[in-house]
Amino acid sequence: MAHTYSARSRAIEPFHVMALLARANELQAAGHDVIHLEIGEPDFTTAAPIVAAGQAALAAGHTRYTAARGLPALREAIAGFYGQRYGLQIDPERILVTPGGSGALLLASSLLVDPGKHWLLADPGYPCNRHFLRLVEGGAQLVPVGPEVNYQLTADLVERYWDKDSVGALVASPANPTGTVLGRDELASLSKATRERHGHLVVDEIYHGLTYGMDAPSVLEVDDSAFVLNSFSKYFGMTGWRLGWLVAPPNAVTDLEKLAQNLYISAPSMAQHAALACFQPETLAIFEERRAEFARRRDYLLPALRELGFRIAVEPQGAFYLYADISAFGGDAFAFCQHFLETEHLAFTPGLDFGRHLAGHHVRFAYTQSLPRLEQAVERIARGLRSWQG
Ligand SMILES: Cc1ncc(COP(=O)(O)O)c(C=O)c1O
């Protein structure tokens, strides 16, 4: 008999960009110089003080499990960071250290979603969110959003899309793929809209720190009962170490701890010891230099793409992505990506990876390459547009 793997695993879509990435690797193996603007992680390696702390942790034998909630010293350091960055007093008891922001998402979905229940999510958005919900037998109610709402859920949209099976809303600020940021008032009205419906507000703050010309407010400034996902991957540049955290209301912590014990026992020990170095002034200075570099890249690539005819309707204030409308050139976004890969050896991500709404005529560029590389990419885009027959 043919195998039947679970319906929940069959319901999960792969990243469509992976097919392009496989082709990009083939082209690279054949000796072509491929420029990668599809990758959603900083091009910088982990900052030296963190690497040194990781090496010291290994040498000291910190190779075992930690407490499920994470090292107390790290939870305190994270709480201290909320004080420093946002002026917030967060009890370290409310913080759980997780394997990446992905681990925090797994905990939050396991805690908050019963079978058949769903969260409202913006479309376009980060695709794994709806997949995590599916894995816990819940689901996503995708809400189409465009430039008119800064590609973000609003209180009005919550009101419009909330139904008897809705249990919460998940928003990301800054968002992937659009880079848009929610202001304090918007967070407060989303909080009010979900609380009025006895639902939960979950805010993905994974790209915090990577904002340009402004700071993103944390939802915890306006709503102490919200769940916050965060990560050492992006601003802290530790993608491969697999470390993140969740801030939860006090009454949720015991249940979350139980889930953590069962789902993954603890976040990686060496990574947790290494991450303690993130909060030293010299390491924070490195992150700030990198933030400034990302800002320079955005300030170069955004006008360059607009000049070439891409429509980027709202200025992205954070993350390292530009979500661009290719309608002016005609044709389908996936074919457009294929064309640039084949003819110009330039990789970027089709809209299909971020949902359904707007997907066929949008692409995402990640400015996770140096400025000289971005300049080469722009030359290739200009040339590739001339040969594109949408
Ligand atoms: C919006 C968003 N949330 C969560 C994640 C998960 O990242 P990590 O598990 O590395 O923290 C990502 C990664 O790209 C993301 O873009």
mmCIF file of C-alpha atoms and ligand atoms in Angstrom:
data_model
loop_
_atom_site.group_PDB
_atom_site.id
_atom_site.type_symbol
_atom_site.label_atom_id
_atom_site.label_comp_id
_atom_site.label_asym_id
_atom_site.label_seq_id
_atom_site.Cartn_x
_atom_site.Cartn_y
_atom_site.Cartn_z
ATOM 1 C CA MET A 1 0.000 0.000 0.000
ATOM 2 C CA ALA A 2 1.207 3.472 -0.793
ATOM 3 C CA HIS A 3 2.385 5.413 2.227
ATOM 4 C CA THR A 4 0.154 8.066 3.679
ATOM 5 C CA TYR A 5 1.940 10.638 5.718
ATOM 6 C CA SER A 6 -0.105 12.958 7.873
ATOM 7 C CA ALA A 7 -2.609 15.368 6.390
ATOM 8 C CA ARG A 8 -0.997 18.110 8.436
ATOM 9 C CA SER A 9 2.397 17.529 6.847
ATOM 10 C CA ARG A 10 0.861 17.383 3.372
ATOM 11 C CA ALA A 11 -0.848 20.704 4.002
ATOM 12 C CA ILE A 12 2.473 22.465 4.465
ATOM 13 C CA GLU A 13 3.897 24.103 1.387
ATOM 14 C CA PRO A 14 7.628 24.174 0.729
ATOM 15 C CA PHE A 15 9.324 27.509 0.141
ATOM 16 C CA HIS A 16 8.901 28.085 -3.589
ATOM 17 C CA VAL A 17 12.187 29.932 -3.632
ATOM 18 C CA MET A 18 13.934 26.629 -2.851
ATOM 19 C CA ALA A 19 13.411 25.501 -6.447
ATOM 20 C CA LEU A 20 15.115 28.724 -7.558
ATOM 21 C CA LEU A 21 17.850 28.241 -4.993
ATOM 22 C CA ALA A 22 18.574 24.724 -6.266
ATOM 23 C CA ARG A 23 18.902 26.139 -9.776
ATOM 24 C CA ALA A 24 21.065 29.001 -8.454
ATOM 25 C CA ASN A 25 23.389 26.444 -6.872
ATOM 26 C CA GLU A 26 23.610 24.526 -10.146
ATOM 27 C CA LEU A 27 24.524 27.715 -11.985
ATOM 28 C CA GLN A 28 27.093 28.521 -9.335
ATOM 29 C CA ALA A 29 28.586 25.018 -9.542
ATOM 30 C CA ALA A 30 28.906 25.542 -13.293
ATOM 31 C CA GLY A 31 31.067 28.591 -12.552
ATOM 32 C CA HIS A 32 28.534 31.443 -12.802
ATOM 33 C CA ASP A 33 28.648 34.368 -10.403
ATOM 34 C CA VAL A 34 25.180 34.317 -8.831
ATOM 35 C CA ILE A 35 24.046 37.300 -6.731
ATOM 36 C CA HIS A 36 21.770 36.172 -3.908
ATOM 37 C CA LEU A 37 19.057 38.627 -2.950
ATOM 38 C CA GLU A 38 16.666 35.895 -1.870
ATOM 39 C CA ILE A 39 18.264 35.092 1.459
ATOM 40 C CA GLY A 40 16.508 36.221 4.644
ATOM 41 C CA GLU A 41 19.523 36.345 6.913
ATOM 42 C CA PRO A 42 22.239 38.903 7.516
ATOM 43 C CA ASP A 43 25.360 38.359 5.397
ATOM 44 C CA PHE A 44 27.544 39.274 8.388
ATOM 45 C CA THR A 45 28.935 36.418 10.434
ATOM 46 C CA THR A 46 28.257 36.393 14.164
ATOM 47 C CA ALA A 47 30.067 39.242 15.960
ATOM 48 C CA ALA A 48 33.478 38.297 17.396
ATOM 49 C CA PRO A 49 32.637 38.785 21.124
ATOM 50 C CA ILE A 50 29.732 36.328 20.764
ATOM 51 C CA VAL A 51 31.891 33.768 18.974
ATOM 52 C CA ALA A 52 34.540 34.111 21.700
ATOM 53 C CA ALA A 53 31.907 33.627 24.407
ATOM 54 C CA GLY A 54 30.638 30.535 22.567
ATOM 55 C CA GLN A 55 34.148 29.104 22.354
ATOM 56 C CA ALA A 56 34.729 29.788 26.045
ATOM 57 C CA ALA A 57 31.411 28.094 26.878
ATOM 58 C CA LEU A 58 32.426 24.985 24.966
ATOM 59 C CA ALA A 59 35.869 24.938 26.611
ATOM 60 C CA ALA A 60 34.192 25.258 30.016
ATOM 61 C CA GLY A 61 32.000 22.246 29.268
ATOM 62 C CA HIS A 62 28.641 24.017 28.906
ATOM 63 C CA THR A 63 27.402 21.260 26.639
ATOM 64 C CA ARG A 64 24.397 19.950 28.544
ATOM 65 C CA TYR A 65 20.723 20.838 28.678
ATOM 66 C CA THR A 66 19.793 24.012 30.491
ATOM 67 C CA ALA A 67 16.542 24.658 32.348
ATOM 68 C CA ALA A 68 13.615 24.525 29.897
ATOM 69 C CA ARG A 69 12.993 28.249 30.324
ATOM 70 C CA GLY A 70 16.641 29.050 29.609
ATOM 71 C CA LEU A 71 19.649 30.219 31.595
ATOM 72 C CA PRO A 72 18.548 32.567 34.388
ATOM 73 C CA ALA A 73 21.441 34.924 33.536
ATOM 74 C CA LEU A 74 20.281 35.172 29.925
ATOM 75 C CA ARG A 75 16.654 35.763 30.900
ATOM 76 C CA GLU A 76 17.846 38.543 33.195
ATOM 77 C CA ALA A 77 20.017 40.009 30.444
ATOM 78 C CA ILE A 78 17.035 40.015 28.052
ATOM 79 C CA ALA A 79 14.861 41.675 30.708
ATOM 80 C CA GLY A 80 17.622 44.274 31.204
ATOM 81 C CA PHE A 81 17.594 44.904 27.442
ATOM 82 C CA TYR A 82 13.869 45.763 27.610
ATOM 83 C CA GLY A 83 14.748 48.300 30.290
ATOM 84 C CA GLN A 84 17.542 49.813 28.239
ATOM 85 C CA ARG A 85 15.844 49.866 24.827
ATOM 86 C CA TYR A 86 12.195 50.456 25.674
ATOM 87 C CA GLY A 87 12.245 51.726 29.264
ATOM 88 C CA LEU A 88 10.178 48.668 30.255
ATOM 89 C CA GLN A 89 10.399 46.662 33.444
ATOM 90 C CA ILE A 90 9.883 43.059 32.387
ATOM 91 C CA ASP A 91 10.071 40.360 35.031
ATOM 92 C CA PRO A 92 12.638 37.755 33.811
ATOM 93 C CA GLU A 93 10.144 35.128 35.030
ATOM 94 C CA ARG A 94 7.993 36.034 32.012
ATOM 95 C CA ILE A 95 10.779 35.264 29.528
ATOM 96 C CA LEU A 96 11.354 31.844 27.977
ATOM 97 C CA VAL A 97 14.488 31.308 25.910
ATOM 98 C CA THR A 98 13.640 29.219 22.843
ATOM 99 C CA PRO A 99 15.337 27.545 19.848
ATOM 100 C CA GLY A 100 15.026 30.546 17.512
ATOM 101 C CA GLY A 101 11.990 32.725 17.133
ATOM 102 C CA SER A 102 10.622 29.574 15.482
ATOM 103 C CA GLY A 103 10.688 27.852 18.883
ATOM 104 C CA ALA A 104 8.769 30.780 20.370
ATOM 105 C CA LEU A 105 6.200 30.491 17.581
ATOM 106 C CA LEU A 106 5.833 26.787 18.288
ATOM 107 C CA LEU A 107 5.250 27.453 21.990
ATOM 108 C CA ALA A 108 2.751 30.243 21.349
ATOM 109 C CA SER A 109 0.764 28.243 18.796
ATOM 110 C CA SER A 110 0.745 25.159 21.027
ATOM 111 C CA LEU A 111 -0.507 27.205 23.968
ATOM 112 C CA LEU A 112 -3.094 29.367 22.266
ATOM 113 C CA VAL A 113 -4.692 27.304 19.508
ATOM 114 C CA ASP A 114 -7.224 24.519 19.819
ATOM 115 C CA PRO A 115 -8.194 22.341 16.846
ATOM 116 C CA GLY A 116 -10.317 24.284 14.379
ATOM 117 C CA LYS A 117 -9.439 27.668 15.909
ATOM 118 C CA HIS A 118 -7.478 30.267 14.090
ATOM 119 C CA TRP A 119 -5.469 33.450 14.224
ATOM 120 C CA LEU A 120 -5.820 36.359 11.872
ATOM 121 C CA LEU A 121 -2.644 36.867 9.848
ATOM 122 C CA ALA A 122 -1.718 39.481 7.249
ATOM 123 C CA ASP A 123 -1.305 38.258 3.670
ATOM 124 C CA PRO A 124 1.426 38.835 2.509
ATOM 125 C CA GLY A 125 3.293 37.570 5.561
ATOM 126 C CA TYR A 126 5.851 35.095 6.838
ATOM 127 C CA PRO A 127 4.613 31.715 5.538
ATOM 128 C CA CYS A 128 5.723 29.545 8.461
ATOM 129 C CA ASN A 129 3.180 31.220 10.752
ATOM 130 C CA ARG A 130 0.230 29.568 9.077
ATOM 131 C CA HIS A 131 2.137 26.278 8.916
ATOM 132 C CA PHE A 132 2.794 26.269 12.657
ATOM 133 C CA LEU A 133 -0.904 26.842 13.207
ATOM 134 C CA ARG A 134 -1.750 23.945 10.920
ATOM 135 C CA LEU A 135 0.633 21.672 12.837
ATOM 136 C CA VAL A 136 -1.334 22.234 16.018
ATOM 137 C CA GLU A 137 -4.554 21.459 14.124
ATOM 138 C CA GLY A 138 -5.586 25.103 14.037
ATOM 139 C CA GLY A 139 -5.388 27.451 11.131
ATOM 140 C CA ALA A 140 -4.822 30.889 9.746
ATOM 141 C CA GLN A 141 -7.434 33.336 8.578
ATOM 142 C CA LEU A 142 -5.432 35.198 5.966
ATOM 143 C CA VAL A 143 -6.379 38.857 5.728
ATOM 144 C CA PRO A 144 -5.429 40.531 2.426
ATOM 145 C CA VAL A 145 -3.480 43.714 3.147
ATOM 146 C CA GLY A 146 -1.946 46.272 0.818
ATOM 147 C CA PRO A 147 -0.174 49.625 0.901
ATOM 148 C CA GLU A 148 -3.339 51.412 2.092
ATOM 149 C CA VAL A 149 -2.877 49.789 5.529
ATOM 150 C CA ASN A 150 0.922 49.680 5.413
ATOM 151 C CA TYR A 151 0.588 45.921 4.734
ATOM 152 C CA GLN A 152 -0.428 45.428 8.373
ATOM 153 C CA LEU A 153 -3.523 44.216 10.205
ATOM 154 C CA THR A 154 -5.578 47.043 11.684
ATOM 155 C CA ALA A 155 -8.300 47.138 14.323
ATOM 156 C CA ASP A 156 -10.861 47.576 11.512
ATOM 157 C CA LEU A 157 -9.601 44.465 9.739
ATOM 158 C CA VAL A 158 -9.705 42.517 12.995
ATOM 159 C CA GLU A 159 -13.322 43.589 13.387
ATOM 160 C CA ARG A 160 -14.144 42.639 9.818
ATOM 161 C CA TYR A 161 -12.452 39.229 9.738
ATOM 162 C CA TRP A 162 -12.985 37.999 13.308
ATOM 163 C CA ASP A 163 -15.421 35.083 13.499
ATOM 164 C CA LYS A 164 -16.570 32.534 16.057
ATOM 165 C CA ASP A 165 -13.428 30.437 15.568
ATOM 166 C CA SER A 166 -10.936 33.291 15.866
ATOM 167 C CA VAL A 167 -8.759 33.188 18.972
ATOM 168 C CA GLY A 168 -6.203 35.828 18.207
ATOM 169 C CA ALA A 169 -4.175 37.896 15.794
ATOM 170 C CA LEU A 170 -0.512 37.581 14.947
ATOM 171 C CA VAL A 171 1.289 40.594 13.538
ATOM 172 C CA ALA A 172 4.945 41.177 12.751
ATOM 173 C CA SER A 173 6.646 44.535 13.149
ATOM 174 C CA PRO A 174 8.890 45.104 11.241
ATOM 175 C CA ALA A 175 7.221 42.680 8.866
ATOM 176 C CA ASN A 176 8.560 40.144 6.433
ATOM 177 C CA PRO A 177 8.307 40.589 3.396
ATOM 178 C CA THR A 178 7.305 44.266 3.465
ATOM 179 C CA GLY A 179 9.512 45.778 6.183
ATOM 180 C CA THR A 180 6.645 47.906 7.538
ATOM 181 C CA VAL A 181 6.467 48.871 11.214
ATOM 182 C CA LEU A 182 3.464 49.235 13.528
ATOM 183 C CA GLY A 183 3.366 52.451 15.577
ATOM 184 C CA ARG A 184 2.401 52.620 19.232
ATOM 185 C CA ASP A 185 -1.176 53.757 18.507
ATOM 186 C CA GLU A 186 -1.685 51.002 15.954
ATOM 187 C CA LEU A 187 -0.423 48.410 18.420
ATOM 188 C CA ALA A 188 -2.721 49.830 21.089
ATOM 189 C CA SER A 189 -5.778 49.645 18.833
ATOM 190 C CA LEU A 190 -4.931 46.096 17.722
ATOM 191 C CA SER A 191 -4.573 45.172 21.370
ATOM 192 C CA LYS A 192 -7.938 46.720 22.183
ATOM 193 C CA ALA A 193 -9.624 45.015 19.227
ATOM 194 C CA THR A 194 -8.344 41.556 20.200
ATOM 195 C CA ARG A 195 -8.986 41.989 23.922
ATOM 196 C CA GLU A 196 -12.565 43.151 23.303
ATOM 197 C CA ARG A 197 -13.067 39.820 21.545
ATOM 198 C CA HIS A 198 -11.378 37.872 24.355
ATOM 199 C CA GLY A 199 -8.591 36.940 21.969
ATOM 200 C CA HIS A 200 -4.824 37.059 22.175
ATOM 201 C CA LEU A 201 -2.430 39.379 20.453
ATOM 202 C CA VAL A 202 0.875 37.844 19.407
ATOM 203 C CA VAL A 203 3.528 40.193 18.063
ATOM 204 C CA ASP A 204 6.572 38.977 16.171
ATOM 205 C CA GLU A 205 9.311 41.492 17.038
ATOM 206 C CA ILE A 206 12.062 39.403 15.448
ATOM 207 C CA TYR A 207 13.290 42.282 13.268
ATOM 208 C CA HIS A 208 13.404 44.771 16.136
ATOM 209 C CA GLY A 209 16.681 46.665 16.137
ATOM 210 C CA LEU A 210 16.722 46.590 12.346
ATOM 211 C CA THR A 211 14.788 49.799 11.763
ATOM 212 C CA TYR A 212 16.091 52.832 9.955
ATOM 213 C CA GLY A 213 15.632 56.375 11.147
ATOM 214 C CA MET A 214 13.194 55.284 13.859
ATOM 215 C CA ASP A 215 12.781 52.719 16.620
ATOM 216 C CA ALA A 216 9.955 50.208 16.530
ATOM 217 C CA PRO A 217 7.828 50.308 19.692
ATOM 218 C CA SER A 218 7.295 46.990 21.464
ATOM 219 C CA VAL A 219 3.701 45.949 21.993
ATOM 220 C CA LEU A 220 4.656 45.511 25.659
ATOM 221 C CA GLU A 221 4.701 49.324 25.917
ATOM 222 C CA VAL A 222 0.932 49.326 25.431
ATOM 223 C CA ASP A 223 -0.259 45.834 26.327
ATOM 224 C CA ASP A 224 1.269 43.772 29.097
ATOM 225 C CA SER A 225 -0.898 40.780 28.224
ATOM 226 C CA ALA A 226 0.425 40.389 24.660
ATOM 227 C CA PHE A 227 2.733 37.563 23.663
ATOM 228 C CA VAL A 228 6.010 38.698 22.110
ATOM 229 C CA LEU A 229 8.255 36.606 19.894
ATOM 230 C CA ASN A 230 11.840 37.659 19.453
ATOM 231 C CA SER A 231 15.082 36.182 18.205
ATOM 232 C CA PHE A 232 18.845 36.381 18.295
ATOM 233 C CA SER A 233 18.853 35.621 14.551
ATOM 234 C CA LYS A 234 18.493 38.962 12.818
ATOM 235 C CA TYR A 235 19.632 42.072 14.760
ATOM 236 C CA PHE A 236 21.987 39.973 16.878
ATOM 237 C CA GLY A 237 23.260 38.087 13.781
ATOM 238 C CA MET A 238 23.059 34.564 15.214
ATOM 239 C CA THR A 239 20.824 32.712 12.731
ATOM 240 C CA GLY A 240 22.688 29.403 12.902
ATOM 241 C CA TRP A 241 22.894 29.323 16.693
ATOM 242 C CA ARG A 242 19.134 28.830 16.915
ATOM 243 C CA LEU A 243 18.147 31.112 19.732
ATOM 244 C CA GLY A 244 15.133 33.299 20.416
ATOM 245 C CA TRP A 245 12.716 34.132 23.182
ATOM 246 C CA LEU A 246 9.094 34.544 24.110
ATOM 247 C CA VAL A 247 7.703 37.088 26.567
ATOM 248 C CA ALA A 248 4.409 35.843 27.976
ATOM 249 C CA PRO A 249 1.894 37.033 30.571
ATOM 250 C CA PRO A 250 2.780 35.649 34.036
ATOM 251 C CA ASN A 251 -0.145 33.230 34.176
ATOM 252 C CA ALA A 252 0.965 31.495 30.954
ATOM 253 C CA VAL A 253 4.518 30.705 32.011
ATOM 254 C CA THR A 254 3.977 27.394 33.805
ATOM 255 C CA ASP A 255 2.071 25.958 30.847
ATOM 256 C CA LEU A 256 4.669 27.233 28.413
ATOM 257 C CA GLU A 257 7.454 25.729 30.488
ATOM 258 C CA LYS A 258 5.700 22.366 30.388
ATOM 259 C CA LEU A 259 5.384 22.617 26.607
ATOM 260 C CA ALA A 260 9.058 23.570 26.266
ATOM 261 C CA GLN A 261 10.132 20.587 28.375
ATOM 262 C CA ASN A 262 8.183 18.278 26.107
ATOM 263 C CA LEU A 263 8.845 19.866 22.728
ATOM 264 C CA TYR A 264 12.605 20.497 22.852
ATOM 265 C CA ILE A 265 13.812 20.223 26.516
ATOM 266 C CA SER A 266 15.933 23.353 26.256
ATOM 267 C CA ALA A 267 17.385 25.814 23.761
ATOM 268 C CA PRO A 268 21.027 25.091 22.806
ATOM 269 C CA SER A 269 23.254 25.552 25.819
ATOM 270 C CA MET A 270 26.365 26.866 24.023
ATOM 271 C CA ALA A 271 24.249 29.374 22.125
ATOM 272 C CA GLN A 272 22.720 30.663 25.352
ATOM 273 C CA HIS A 273 26.121 31.185 26.936
ATOM 274 C CA ALA A 274 27.365 32.874 23.780
ATOM 275 C CA ALA A 275 24.325 35.161 23.639
ATOM 276 C CA LEU A 276 25.199 36.635 27.031
ATOM 277 C CA ALA A 277 27.899 38.568 25.158
ATOM 278 C CA CYS A 278 25.247 40.297 23.012
ATOM 279 C CA PHE A 279 24.438 42.794 25.719
ATOM 280 C CA GLN A 280 27.967 44.108 26.284
ATOM 281 C CA PRO A 281 28.465 47.667 25.029
ATOM 282 C CA GLU A 282 31.155 46.687 22.493
ATOM 283 C CA THR A 283 28.889 44.030 20.969
ATOM 284 C CA LEU A 284 25.917 46.382 20.847
ATOM 285 C CA ALA A 285 28.181 48.854 19.026
ATOM 286 C CA ILE A 286 28.848 46.217 16.348
ATOM 287 C CA PHE A 287 25.096 45.629 15.912
ATOM 288 C CA GLU A 288 24.568 49.359 15.525
ATOM 289 C CA GLU A 289 27.279 49.572 12.837
ATOM 290 C CA ARG A 290 25.545 46.779 10.993
ATOM 291 C CA ARG A 291 22.205 48.488 11.331
ATOM 292 C CA ALA A 292 23.751 51.602 9.756
ATOM 293 C CA GLU A 293 25.092 49.463 6.910
ATOM 294 C CA PHE A 294 21.636 47.973 6.273
ATOM 295 C CA ALA A 295 20.226 51.518 6.236
ATOM 296 C CA ARG A 296 22.778 52.546 3.577
ATOM 297 C CA ARG A 297 21.822 49.532 1.489
ATOM 298 C CA ARG A 298 18.119 50.273 1.752
ATOM 299 C CA ASP A 299 18.727 53.907 0.874
ATOM 300 C CA TYR A 300 20.576 52.789 -2.244
ATOM 301 C CA LEU A 301 18.357 49.925 -3.417
ATOM 302 C CA LEU A 302 14.922 51.466 -2.783
ATOM 303 C CA PRO A 303 15.282 54.465 -5.139
ATOM 304 C CA ALA A 304 17.268 52.385 -7.649
ATOM 305 C CA LEU A 305 14.425 49.870 -7.976
ATOM 306 C CA ARG A 306 11.788 52.586 -8.127
ATOM 307 C CA GLU A 307 13.703 54.282 -10.889
ATOM 308 C CA LEU A 308 13.710 51.048 -12.879
ATOM 309 C CA GLY A 309 9.892 50.872 -12.653
ATOM 310 C CA PHE A 310 9.292 48.646 -9.643
ATOM 311 C CA ARG A 311 6.463 49.958 -7.512
ATOM 312 C CA ILE A 312 7.272 50.012 -3.810
ATOM 313 C CA ALA A 313 4.260 51.856 -2.550
ATOM 314 C CA VAL A 314 5.238 52.374 1.086
ATOM 315 C CA GLU A 315 8.702 53.066 2.374
ATOM 316 C CA PRO A 316 9.842 50.027 4.359
ATOM 317 C CA GLN A 317 11.159 51.188 7.720
ATOM 318 C CA GLY A 318 12.740 47.965 8.891
ATOM 319 C CA ALA A 319 13.964 44.386 8.376
ATOM 320 C CA PHE A 320 16.121 43.976 5.240
ATOM 321 C CA TYR A 321 13.528 43.437 2.547
ATOM 322 C CA LEU A 322 11.925 45.359 -0.293
ATOM 323 C CA TYR A 323 8.595 43.997 -1.497
ATOM 324 C CA ALA A 324 8.162 45.219 -5.029
ATOM 325 C CA ASP A 325 5.215 45.254 -7.419
ATOM 326 C CA ILE A 326 6.284 44.168 -10.910
ATOM 327 C CA SER A 327 2.961 44.933 -12.654
ATOM 328 C CA ALA A 328 4.624 47.595 -14.806
ATOM 329 C CA PHE A 329 6.634 44.865 -16.540
ATOM 330 C CA GLY A 330 3.794 42.362 -17.031
ATOM 331 C CA GLY A 331 3.881 38.619 -16.499
ATOM 332 C CA ASP A 332 3.985 36.344 -13.511
ATOM 333 C CA ALA A 333 6.331 36.849 -10.565
ATOM 334 C CA PHE A 334 7.647 33.290 -10.477
ATOM 335 C CA ALA A 335 8.504 33.390 -14.211
ATOM 336 C CA PHE A 336 10.044 36.830 -13.636
ATOM 337 C CA CYS A 337 12.315 35.369 -10.927
ATOM 338 C CA GLN A 338 13.244 32.465 -13.214
ATOM 339 C CA HIS A 339 14.079 34.853 -16.030
ATOM 340 C CA PHE A 340 16.486 36.844 -13.851
ATOM 341 C CA LEU A 341 18.114 33.727 -12.520
ATOM 342 C CA GLU A 342 18.649 32.189 -15.945
ATOM 343 C CA THR A 343 19.672 35.274 -17.855
ATOM 344 C CA GLU A 344 21.311 37.461 -15.206
ATOM 345 C CA HIS A 345 22.257 34.988 -12.465
ATOM 346 C CA LEU A 346 20.392 37.053 -9.941
ATOM 347 C CA ALA A 347 18.184 35.343 -7.341
ATOM 348 C CA PHE A 348 15.230 36.902 -5.505
ATOM 349 C CA THR A 349 11.993 35.562 -4.061
ATOM 350 C CA PRO A 350 8.576 35.319 -5.750
ATOM 351 C CA GLY A 351 5.537 36.694 -3.924
ATOM 352 C CA LEU A 352 4.031 33.211 -3.807
ATOM 353 C CA ASP A 353 6.208 32.445 -0.797
ATOM 354 C CA PHE A 354 4.345 35.021 1.299
ATOM 355 C CA GLY A 355 0.712 34.152 0.644
ATOM 356 C CA ARG A 356 -1.820 34.482 -2.109
ATOM 357 C CA HIS A 357 -2.944 38.091 -2.139
ATOM 358 C CA LEU A 358 -0.757 40.163 -4.522
ATOM 359 C CA ALA A 359 1.541 37.141 -4.860
ATOM 360 C CA GLY A 360 1.542 36.788 -8.646
ATOM 361 C CA HIS A 361 2.878 40.275 -9.276
ATOM 362 C CA HIS A 362 5.233 40.853 -6.371
ATOM 363 C CA VAL A 363 8.786 39.830 -5.594
ATOM 364 C CA ARG A 364 10.960 40.298 -2.516
ATOM 365 C CA PHE A 365 14.517 41.568 -2.632
ATOM 366 C CA ALA A 366 16.655 41.016 0.485
ATOM 367 C CA TYR A 367 19.456 43.562 0.827
ATOM 368 C CA THR A 368 21.631 41.058 2.595
ATOM 369 C CA GLN A 369 24.589 41.756 0.275
ATOM 370 C CA SER A 370 27.261 44.459 0.278
ATOM 371 C CA LEU A 371 26.683 47.772 -1.507
ATOM 372 C CA PRO A 372 29.061 46.926 -4.392
ATOM 373 C CA ARG A 373 27.143 43.658 -4.905
ATOM 374 C CA LEU A 374 23.848 45.545 -4.825
ATOM 375 C CA GLU A 375 25.187 47.911 -7.472
ATOM 376 C CA GLN A 376 26.019 44.940 -9.675
ATOM 377 C CA ALA A 377 22.558 43.535 -8.991
ATOM 378 C CA VAL A 378 20.934 46.782 -10.139
ATOM 379 C CA GLU A 379 22.932 46.685 -13.380
ATOM 380 C CA ARG A 380 21.759 43.140 -13.949
ATOM 381 C CA ILE A 381 18.142 44.079 -13.204
ATOM 382 C CA ALA A 382 18.293 46.950 -15.721
ATOM 383 C CA ARG A 383 19.679 44.607 -18.380
ATOM 384 C CA GLY A 384 17.319 41.731 -17.539
ATOM 385 C CA LEU A 385 14.294 44.021 -17.813
ATOM 386 C CA ARG A 386 15.226 44.776 -21.408
ATOM 387 C CA SER A 387 15.095 41.083 -22.304
ATOM 388 C CA TRP A 388 11.978 40.276 -20.207
ATOM 389 C CA GLN A 389 8.908 39.592 -22.265
ATOM 390 C CA GLY A 390 6.172 39.499 -19.665
HETATM 391 C C1 LIG B 1 8.894 37.187 10.386
HETATM 392 C C2 LIG B 1 9.765 36.069 10.851
HETATM 393 N N1 LIG B 1 9.442 35.416 11.984
HETATM 394 C C3 LIG B 1 10.190 34.401 12.438
HETATM 395 C C4 LIG B 1 11.321 33.970 11.776
HETATM 396 C C5 LIG B 1 12.083 32.825 12.382
HETATM 397 O O1 LIG B 1 13.431 33.082 12.586
HETATM 398 P P1 LIG B 1 14.325 32.358 13.677
HETATM 399 O O2 LIG B 1 13.708 31.046 14.005
HETATM 400 O O3 LIG B 1 15.679 32.230 13.034
HETATM 401 O O4 LIG B 1 14.366 33.271 14.870
HETATM 402 C C6 LIG B 1 11.687 34.592 10.574
HETATM 403 C C7 LIG B 1 12.859 34.143 9.786
HETATM 404 O O5 LIG B 1 13.104 34.531 8.678
HETATM 405 C C8 LIG B 1 10.887 35.669 10.105
HETATM 406 O O6 LIG B 1 11.169 36.324 8.962
#
